[in-house]
């Protein structure tokens, strides 16, 4: 499951674990500086469930010493699989701080090496991975391969490649041919990411690229049961109201009140796409401010459309009921 800001919190991870016990989960994107200096957001952003393992912290920053110290802090006091270094976020406010995908600029090669070297030393026996894009501002094959060979030499355990450049954000379709090229270039696993919309599509990408694994992001927010379909089930029937209601209530329970509305809206902005008349439902949800109001809006929708509540999905991604 891809790390997604404002989404992959403890409440959402708890929902995912109802459908899979083995998929690797991630924290939200954590700022190294904030982790070290006790930022006010850290308490809920680092909150863990007993069911989270296998679990990886994702870390953002551009100061090698801070990044290494944050790696040590997170792993010395918490059981986890490892730490993932964010070199892929393309959000304008992150790029302006010379973080995320901006680190992929050719001028930042030495800085990237310093970050990885120090983090590797700090993590000792934990995994170190890097999530990155194809380049910044645009795809640069020569630099991408040079950078990833350096990661491998410095002891990175695997990389996750999102098949878009920093400039592309989420425009156009992710280029999985670049994932294939990189997988053939490295000895360590390359995990492919970008526009995986069904289990069938995930298996196709694995076969076509010979990559080491698949990371799913936005589609798994819309359909948290996608991992159950990837693992064993030929089809799955889910209660769309119950899943949303339980997650909304868990968000209310685990987040500070000032984040309730925004985080609930953030999840439901993906989830409403499961509903035939989802735009109508979400317009009511957007005007709601509390968990009870949002649950009431969803209940109203399913009272009017009771046949939509229990939905059956196939591996192809097709909904059959």
mmCIF file of C-alpha atoms in Angstrom:
data_model
loop_
_atom_site.group_PDB
_atom_site.id
_atom_site.type_symbol
_atom_site.label_atom_id
_atom_site.label_comp_id
_atom_site.label_asym_id
_atom_site.label_seq_id
_atom_site.Cartn_x
_atom_site.Cartn_y
_atom_site.Cartn_z
ATOM 1 C CA UNK A 1 0.000 0.000 0.000
ATOM 2 C CA UNK A 2 1.493 3.300 -1.085
ATOM 3 C CA UNK A 3 2.118 6.000 1.522
ATOM 4 C CA UNK A 4 -0.356 8.833 0.884
ATOM 5 C CA UNK A 5 -0.380 12.124 2.782
ATOM 6 C CA UNK A 6 -3.516 12.598 4.899
ATOM 7 C CA UNK A 7 -4.722 9.089 3.998
ATOM 8 C CA UNK A 8 -2.492 6.274 5.274
ATOM 9 C CA UNK A 9 -3.099 7.044 8.927
ATOM 10 C CA UNK A 10 -3.768 4.460 11.650
ATOM 11 C CA UNK A 11 -7.522 4.465 10.960
ATOM 12 C CA UNK A 12 -7.133 3.723 7.256
ATOM 13 C CA UNK A 13 -4.495 1.055 7.910
ATOM 14 C CA UNK A 14 -6.904 -0.646 10.300
ATOM 15 C CA UNK A 15 -9.472 -0.850 7.508
ATOM 16 C CA UNK A 16 -6.889 -2.312 5.115
ATOM 17 C CA UNK A 17 -5.930 -4.998 7.608
ATOM 18 C CA UNK A 18 -9.507 -6.298 7.512
ATOM 19 C CA UNK A 19 -8.763 -7.416 3.953
ATOM 20 C CA UNK A 20 -5.080 -8.408 4.088
ATOM 21 C CA UNK A 21 -2.619 -9.493 6.752
ATOM 22 C CA UNK A 22 0.503 -9.504 4.590
ATOM 23 C CA UNK A 23 0.584 -6.357 2.438
ATOM 24 C CA UNK A 24 3.274 -3.869 3.501
ATOM 25 C CA UNK A 25 1.705 -0.733 4.980
ATOM 26 C CA UNK A 26 3.248 2.743 5.279
ATOM 27 C CA UNK A 27 2.876 5.709 7.543
ATOM 28 C CA UNK A 28 1.901 9.036 6.110
ATOM 29 C CA UNK A 29 4.817 11.104 4.827
ATOM 30 C CA UNK A 30 6.732 12.223 7.953
ATOM 31 C CA UNK A 31 8.988 15.271 8.014
ATOM 32 C CA UNK A 32 12.377 14.378 9.482
ATOM 33 C CA UNK A 33 12.681 17.789 11.117
ATOM 34 C CA UNK A 34 9.233 17.507 12.650
ATOM 35 C CA UNK A 35 9.956 14.003 13.977
ATOM 36 C CA UNK A 36 13.128 15.210 15.707
ATOM 37 C CA UNK A 37 11.709 18.454 17.074
ATOM 38 C CA UNK A 38 8.402 17.106 18.351
ATOM 39 C CA UNK A 39 6.138 18.662 15.743
ATOM 40 C CA UNK A 40 2.529 18.968 16.877
ATOM 41 C CA UNK A 41 1.325 16.578 14.162
ATOM 42 C CA UNK A 42 3.567 13.684 15.147
ATOM 43 C CA UNK A 43 1.413 12.080 17.832
ATOM 44 C CA UNK A 44 -1.359 11.034 15.467
ATOM 45 C CA UNK A 45 0.871 10.641 12.408
ATOM 46 C CA UNK A 46 3.096 8.111 14.182
ATOM 47 C CA UNK A 47 0.216 6.325 15.943
ATOM 48 C CA UNK A 48 0.463 2.573 15.357
ATOM 49 C CA UNK A 49 -2.008 -0.312 15.356
ATOM 50 C CA UNK A 50 -1.054 -3.719 16.724
ATOM 51 C CA UNK A 51 -2.015 -5.117 13.308
ATOM 52 C CA UNK A 52 0.187 -2.783 11.220
ATOM 53 C CA UNK A 53 3.169 -5.091 10.633
ATOM 54 C CA UNK A 54 4.734 -5.397 8.123
ATOM 55 C CA UNK A 55 5.056 -1.632 8.399
ATOM 56 C CA UNK A 56 7.373 1.035 6.964
ATOM 57 C CA UNK A 57 7.808 4.677 8.005
ATOM 58 C CA UNK A 58 8.087 7.093 5.105
ATOM 59 C CA UNK A 59 10.446 9.999 5.696
ATOM 60 C CA UNK A 60 10.720 13.356 3.931
ATOM 61 C CA UNK A 61 13.585 15.822 4.128
ATOM 62 C CA UNK A 62 16.782 17.075 2.545
ATOM 63 C CA UNK A 63 19.170 17.386 5.488
ATOM 64 C CA UNK A 64 21.296 14.206 5.656
ATOM 65 C CA UNK A 65 21.938 14.497 9.399
ATOM 66 C CA UNK A 66 18.290 15.086 10.219
ATOM 67 C CA UNK A 67 17.205 12.232 7.966
ATOM 68 C CA UNK A 68 19.639 9.817 9.623
ATOM 69 C CA UNK A 69 18.703 10.951 13.131
ATOM 70 C CA UNK A 70 15.000 10.555 12.339
ATOM 71 C CA UNK A 71 15.649 7.039 10.983
ATOM 72 C CA UNK A 72 17.396 6.123 14.223
ATOM 73 C CA UNK A 73 14.686 7.707 16.386
ATOM 74 C CA UNK A 74 11.802 5.978 14.605
ATOM 75 C CA UNK A 75 13.369 2.531 14.567
ATOM 76 C CA UNK A 76 14.969 2.487 18.012
ATOM 77 C CA UNK A 77 11.642 2.986 19.756
ATOM 78 C CA UNK A 78 9.277 1.227 17.345
ATOM 79 C CA UNK A 79 9.150 -2.206 15.759
ATOM 80 C CA UNK A 80 8.981 -1.870 11.985
ATOM 81 C CA UNK A 81 10.213 -3.351 8.718
ATOM 82 C CA UNK A 82 12.153 -0.230 7.829
ATOM 83 C CA UNK A 83 12.158 3.331 6.537
ATOM 84 C CA UNK A 84 11.336 4.594 3.044
ATOM 85 C CA UNK A 85 12.967 7.802 1.792
ATOM 86 C CA UNK A 86 10.598 10.064 -0.127
ATOM 87 C CA UNK A 87 12.124 11.257 -3.398
ATOM 88 C CA UNK A 88 8.845 11.224 -5.266
ATOM 89 C CA UNK A 89 6.401 13.756 -3.842
ATOM 90 C CA UNK A 90 5.586 16.356 -6.502
ATOM 91 C CA UNK A 91 3.341 18.623 -4.408
ATOM 92 C CA UNK A 92 4.347 22.263 -5.052
ATOM 93 C CA UNK A 93 4.853 23.102 -1.365
ATOM 94 C CA UNK A 94 7.196 20.103 -0.979
ATOM 95 C CA UNK A 95 9.178 20.832 -4.148
ATOM 96 C CA UNK A 96 9.603 24.489 -3.088
ATOM 97 C CA UNK A 97 11.392 23.219 0.009
ATOM 98 C CA UNK A 98 13.804 21.234 -2.185
ATOM 99 C CA UNK A 99 12.343 17.950 -0.927
ATOM 100 C CA UNK A 100 10.498 15.036 -2.516
ATOM 101 C CA UNK A 101 10.981 14.741 -6.278
ATOM 102 C CA UNK A 102 13.185 17.875 -6.319
ATOM 103 C CA UNK A 103 15.978 15.688 -4.903
ATOM 104 C CA UNK A 104 16.056 13.913 -8.279
ATOM 105 C CA UNK A 105 17.481 16.988 -9.996
ATOM 106 C CA UNK A 106 20.939 16.193 -11.381
ATOM 107 C CA UNK A 107 22.477 18.900 -9.165
ATOM 108 C CA UNK A 108 21.350 16.973 -6.068
ATOM 109 C CA UNK A 109 23.188 13.719 -6.791
ATOM 110 C CA UNK A 110 25.809 14.211 -4.066
ATOM 111 C CA UNK A 111 23.136 15.282 -1.582
ATOM 112 C CA UNK A 112 21.119 12.134 -2.347
ATOM 113 C CA UNK A 113 24.193 9.967 -1.801
ATOM 114 C CA UNK A 114 24.861 11.635 1.541
ATOM 115 C CA UNK A 115 21.248 11.144 2.663
ATOM 116 C CA UNK A 116 21.239 7.465 1.709
ATOM 117 C CA UNK A 117 24.677 6.747 3.176
ATOM 118 C CA UNK A 118 23.815 8.289 6.533
ATOM 119 C CA UNK A 119 20.358 6.700 6.694
ATOM 120 C CA UNK A 120 21.822 3.282 5.873
ATOM 121 C CA UNK A 121 24.283 3.606 8.763
ATOM 122 C CA UNK A 122 21.558 4.762 11.137
ATOM 123 C CA UNK A 123 19.143 1.934 10.314
ATOM 124 C CA UNK A 124 21.499 -0.962 11.054
ATOM 125 C CA UNK A 125 19.413 -4.128 10.502
ATOM 126 C CA UNK A 126 16.241 -2.438 9.204
ATOM 127 C CA UNK A 127 15.252 -2.128 5.566
ATOM 128 C CA UNK A 128 16.053 1.085 3.728
ATOM 129 C CA UNK A 129 14.058 1.830 0.590
ATOM 130 C CA UNK A 130 13.540 4.803 -1.709
ATOM 131 C CA UNK A 131 10.335 5.861 -3.456
ATOM 132 C CA UNK A 132 11.091 8.035 -6.461
ATOM 133 C CA UNK A 133 9.853 9.280 -9.811
ATOM 134 C CA UNK A 134 11.538 9.083 -13.200
ATOM 135 C CA UNK A 135 13.331 12.411 -12.792
ATOM 136 C CA UNK A 136 13.026 16.093 -12.024
ATOM 137 C CA UNK A 137 11.833 18.156 -13.693
ATOM 138 C CA UNK A 138 11.483 15.551 -16.465
ATOM 139 C CA UNK A 139 12.476 11.959 -17.132
ATOM 140 C CA UNK A 140 16.237 11.580 -17.405
ATOM 141 C CA UNK A 141 17.177 7.956 -18.104
ATOM 142 C CA UNK A 142 20.914 8.416 -17.645
ATOM 143 C CA UNK A 143 20.538 10.169 -14.304
ATOM 144 C CA UNK A 144 17.808 7.815 -13.056
ATOM 145 C CA UNK A 145 19.945 4.737 -13.667
ATOM 146 C CA UNK A 146 23.054 6.387 -12.217
ATOM 147 C CA UNK A 147 21.120 7.409 -9.105
ATOM 148 C CA UNK A 148 19.571 3.980 -8.569
ATOM 149 C CA UNK A 149 22.885 2.170 -9.093
ATOM 150 C CA UNK A 150 24.274 4.444 -6.383
ATOM 151 C CA UNK A 151 21.349 3.538 -4.098
ATOM 152 C CA UNK A 152 22.108 -0.134 -4.668
ATOM 153 C CA UNK A 153 25.817 0.358 -3.933
ATOM 154 C CA UNK A 154 25.009 2.260 -0.723
ATOM 155 C CA UNK A 155 22.894 -0.630 0.613
ATOM 156 C CA UNK A 156 19.314 0.304 -0.285
ATOM 157 C CA UNK A 157 17.186 -2.864 -0.109
ATOM 158 C CA UNK A 158 14.686 -1.930 -2.831
ATOM 159 C CA UNK A 159 13.361 1.060 -4.756
ATOM 160 C CA UNK A 160 9.809 1.937 -5.741
ATOM 161 C CA UNK A 161 9.469 3.739 -9.052
ATOM 162 C CA UNK A 162 6.407 5.795 -9.917
ATOM 163 C CA UNK A 163 6.331 6.021 -13.695
ATOM 164 C CA UNK A 164 5.987 9.800 -13.966
ATOM 165 C CA UNK A 165 8.432 12.677 -13.604
ATOM 166 C CA UNK A 166 8.217 15.342 -10.919
ATOM 167 C CA UNK A 167 6.808 17.822 -13.426
ATOM 168 C CA UNK A 168 4.005 15.483 -14.473
ATOM 169 C CA UNK A 169 2.438 15.158 -11.004
ATOM 170 C CA UNK A 170 -0.506 12.858 -11.844
ATOM 171 C CA UNK A 171 -0.981 14.019 -15.430
ATOM 172 C CA UNK A 172 -0.786 11.513 -18.279
ATOM 173 C CA UNK A 173 -0.464 7.784 -17.727
ATOM 174 C CA UNK A 174 2.385 6.307 -15.694
ATOM 175 C CA UNK A 175 5.089 4.872 -17.970
ATOM 176 C CA UNK A 176 5.680 1.266 -16.942
ATOM 177 C CA UNK A 177 8.282 0.756 -19.651
ATOM 178 C CA UNK A 178 10.640 2.806 -17.464
ATOM 179 C CA UNK A 179 9.859 0.458 -14.549
ATOM 180 C CA UNK A 180 10.813 -2.462 -16.824
ATOM 181 C CA UNK A 181 14.069 -0.809 -17.891
ATOM 182 C CA UNK A 182 15.079 -0.045 -14.310
ATOM 183 C CA UNK A 183 14.173 -3.555 -13.112
ATOM 184 C CA UNK A 184 16.562 -4.923 -15.755
ATOM 185 C CA UNK A 185 19.281 -2.529 -14.625
ATOM 186 C CA UNK A 186 19.405 -3.334 -10.889
ATOM 187 C CA UNK A 187 20.066 -6.416 -8.759
ATOM 188 C CA UNK A 188 17.834 -5.149 -5.936
ATOM 189 C CA UNK A 189 14.035 -5.347 -6.389
ATOM 190 C CA UNK A 190 12.243 -2.558 -8.226
ATOM 191 C CA UNK A 191 8.650 -2.063 -7.112
ATOM 192 C CA UNK A 192 6.353 -0.580 -9.757
ATOM 193 C CA UNK A 193 3.814 2.132 -8.935
ATOM 194 C CA UNK A 194 1.334 4.275 -10.834
ATOM 195 C CA UNK A 195 -2.196 3.813 -12.222
ATOM 196 C CA UNK A 196 -2.747 0.245 -11.005
ATOM 197 C CA UNK A 197 -6.527 0.064 -11.226
ATOM 198 C CA UNK A 198 -7.329 -3.628 -10.594
ATOM 199 C CA UNK A 199 -5.756 -6.908 -9.427
ATOM 200 C CA UNK A 200 -5.785 -8.126 -13.023
ATOM 201 C CA UNK A 201 -3.905 -4.990 -14.047
ATOM 202 C CA UNK A 202 -1.401 -5.495 -11.195
ATOM 203 C CA UNK A 203 -0.578 -9.041 -12.338
ATOM 204 C CA UNK A 204 -0.250 -7.841 -15.924
ATOM 205 C CA UNK A 205 2.272 -5.206 -14.846
ATOM 206 C CA UNK A 206 4.262 -7.802 -12.890
ATOM 207 C CA UNK A 207 4.446 -10.064 -15.922
ATOM 208 C CA UNK A 208 5.232 -7.343 -18.448
ATOM 209 C CA UNK A 209 7.964 -5.623 -16.445
ATOM 210 C CA UNK A 210 9.481 -8.472 -14.362
ATOM 211 C CA UNK A 211 9.529 -5.974 -11.496
ATOM 212 C CA UNK A 212 9.874 -7.153 -7.910
ATOM 213 C CA UNK A 213 6.421 -6.116 -6.742
ATOM 214 C CA UNK A 214 3.513 -3.758 -7.141
ATOM 215 C CA UNK A 215 2.568 -0.748 -5.036
ATOM 216 C CA UNK A 216 -1.053 0.409 -5.181
ATOM 217 C CA UNK A 217 -2.127 3.878 -4.047
ATOM 218 C CA UNK A 218 -5.251 5.773 -5.059
ATOM 219 C CA UNK A 219 -7.252 2.733 -6.185
ATOM 220 C CA UNK A 220 -6.682 1.093 -2.796
ATOM 221 C CA UNK A 221 -8.222 4.138 -1.109
ATOM 222 C CA UNK A 222 -11.271 3.819 -3.332
ATOM 223 C CA UNK A 223 -11.359 0.023 -2.953
ATOM 224 C CA UNK A 224 -9.508 -1.112 0.205
ATOM 225 C CA UNK A 225 -10.514 -4.717 -0.605
ATOM 226 C CA UNK A 226 -8.335 -4.707 -3.748
ATOM 227 C CA UNK A 227 -5.570 -6.523 -1.855
ATOM 228 C CA UNK A 228 -7.889 -9.407 -0.900
ATOM 229 C CA UNK A 229 -8.631 -9.841 -4.597
ATOM 230 C CA UNK A 230 -4.913 -9.692 -5.410
ATOM 231 C CA UNK A 231 -4.072 -12.375 -2.865
ATOM 232 C CA UNK A 232 -6.695 -15.125 -3.017
ATOM 233 C CA UNK A 233 -10.281 -14.165 -3.727
ATOM 234 C CA UNK A 234 -11.804 -14.571 -7.188
ATOM 235 C CA UNK A 235 -14.495 -12.130 -6.186
ATOM 236 C CA UNK A 236 -15.480 -10.289 -3.047
ATOM 237 C CA UNK A 237 -18.712 -8.841 -1.689
ATOM 238 C CA UNK A 238 -18.426 -5.838 0.599
ATOM 239 C CA UNK A 239 -20.810 -3.689 2.616
ATOM 240 C CA UNK A 240 -19.989 -0.219 1.287
ATOM 241 C CA UNK A 241 -21.804 1.593 4.080
ATOM 242 C CA UNK A 242 -20.267 -0.422 6.913
ATOM 243 C CA UNK A 243 -16.684 0.029 5.648
ATOM 244 C CA UNK A 244 -17.092 3.801 5.340
ATOM 245 C CA UNK A 245 -18.900 4.128 8.662
ATOM 246 C CA UNK A 246 -16.264 2.166 10.598
ATOM 247 C CA UNK A 247 -13.412 4.140 9.061
ATOM 248 C CA UNK A 248 -15.064 7.513 9.696
ATOM 249 C CA UNK A 249 -15.637 6.608 13.346
ATOM 250 C CA UNK A 250 -12.030 5.402 13.680
ATOM 251 C CA UNK A 251 -10.786 8.699 12.234
ATOM 252 C CA UNK A 252 -12.911 10.526 14.796
ATOM 253 C CA UNK A 253 -11.419 8.379 17.565
ATOM 254 C CA UNK A 254 -7.742 8.621 16.570
ATOM 255 C CA UNK A 255 -7.299 12.122 15.114
ATOM 256 C CA UNK A 256 -7.325 15.532 16.818
ATOM 257 C CA UNK A 257 -10.697 17.193 16.240
ATOM 258 C CA UNK A 258 -9.226 19.871 13.962
ATOM 259 C CA UNK A 259 -8.405 17.140 11.409
ATOM 260 C CA UNK A 260 -11.726 15.279 11.471
ATOM 261 C CA UNK A 261 -13.454 17.088 8.634
ATOM 262 C CA UNK A 262 -10.485 17.308 6.249
ATOM 263 C CA UNK A 263 -9.338 13.695 6.668
ATOM 264 C CA UNK A 264 -12.851 12.279 6.394
ATOM 265 C CA UNK A 265 -13.468 14.329 3.257
ATOM 266 C CA UNK A 266 -10.089 13.238 1.875
ATOM 267 C CA UNK A 267 -10.990 9.549 2.183
ATOM 268 C CA UNK A 268 -14.562 9.955 0.957
ATOM 269 C CA UNK A 269 -13.387 11.918 -2.104
ATOM 270 C CA UNK A 270 -11.968 8.600 -3.349
ATOM 271 C CA UNK A 271 -14.535 6.243 -1.831
ATOM 272 C CA UNK A 272 -17.658 7.882 -3.281
ATOM 273 C CA UNK A 273 -16.586 6.679 -6.741
ATOM 274 C CA UNK A 274 -17.964 3.261 -5.749
ATOM 275 C CA UNK A 275 -21.477 4.768 -5.833
ATOM 276 C CA UNK A 276 -23.518 5.105 -9.012
ATOM 277 C CA UNK A 277 -24.724 8.563 -7.982
ATOM 278 C CA UNK A 278 -21.614 9.340 -5.981
ATOM 279 C CA UNK A 279 -21.326 12.982 -7.081
ATOM 280 C CA UNK A 280 -24.709 13.698 -5.526
ATOM 281 C CA UNK A 281 -23.759 11.914 -2.311
ATOM 282 C CA UNK A 282 -20.389 13.659 -2.055
ATOM 283 C CA UNK A 283 -21.920 17.109 -2.540
ATOM 284 C CA UNK A 284 -23.886 16.487 0.671
ATOM 285 C CA UNK A 285 -20.845 15.063 2.415
ATOM 286 C CA UNK A 286 -18.782 18.148 1.524
ATOM 287 C CA UNK A 287 -21.278 20.314 3.385
ATOM 288 C CA UNK A 288 -21.031 18.056 6.449
ATOM 289 C CA UNK A 289 -18.506 18.851 9.177
ATOM 290 C CA UNK A 290 -18.799 15.985 11.652
ATOM 291 C CA UNK A 291 -18.581 12.209 11.540
ATOM 292 C CA UNK A 292 -22.257 11.827 12.442
ATOM 293 C CA UNK A 293 -23.309 14.211 9.658
ATOM 294 C CA UNK A 294 -21.249 12.352 7.066
ATOM 295 C CA UNK A 295 -22.543 8.969 8.201
ATOM 296 C CA UNK A 296 -26.081 10.369 8.067
ATOM 297 C CA UNK A 297 -25.517 11.508 4.466
ATOM 298 C CA UNK A 298 -24.246 8.042 3.513
ATOM 299 C CA UNK A 299 -27.183 6.367 5.259
ATOM 300 C CA UNK A 300 -29.593 8.581 3.336
ATOM 301 C CA UNK A 301 -27.921 7.581 0.086
ATOM 302 C CA UNK A 302 -28.265 3.851 0.765
ATOM 303 C CA UNK A 303 -31.859 4.228 1.945
ATOM 304 C CA UNK A 304 -32.604 5.648 -1.504
ATOM 305 C CA UNK A 305 -30.310 3.122 -3.263
ATOM 306 C CA UNK A 306 -30.412 -0.048 -1.100
ATOM 307 C CA UNK A 307 -29.320 -2.295 -3.990
ATOM 308 C CA UNK A 308 -25.906 -0.547 -4.043
ATOM 309 C CA UNK A 309 -24.942 -1.226 -0.445
ATOM 310 C CA UNK A 310 -23.646 -4.804 -0.874
ATOM 311 C CA UNK A 311 -21.319 -4.727 -3.866
ATOM 312 C CA UNK A 312 -19.450 -7.596 -5.545
ATOM 313 C CA UNK A 313 -16.144 -6.985 -7.340
ATOM 314 C CA UNK A 314 -14.066 -9.244 -9.609
ATOM 315 C CA UNK A 315 -10.280 -9.417 -10.096
ATOM 316 C CA UNK A 316 -10.759 -7.517 -13.341
ATOM 317 C CA UNK A 317 -11.985 -4.563 -11.288
ATOM 318 C CA UNK A 318 -15.481 -4.974 -12.697
ATOM 319 C CA UNK A 319 -18.388 -4.586 -10.322
ATOM 320 C CA UNK A 320 -21.075 -7.190 -10.970
ATOM 321 C CA UNK A 321 -23.644 -6.212 -8.332
#
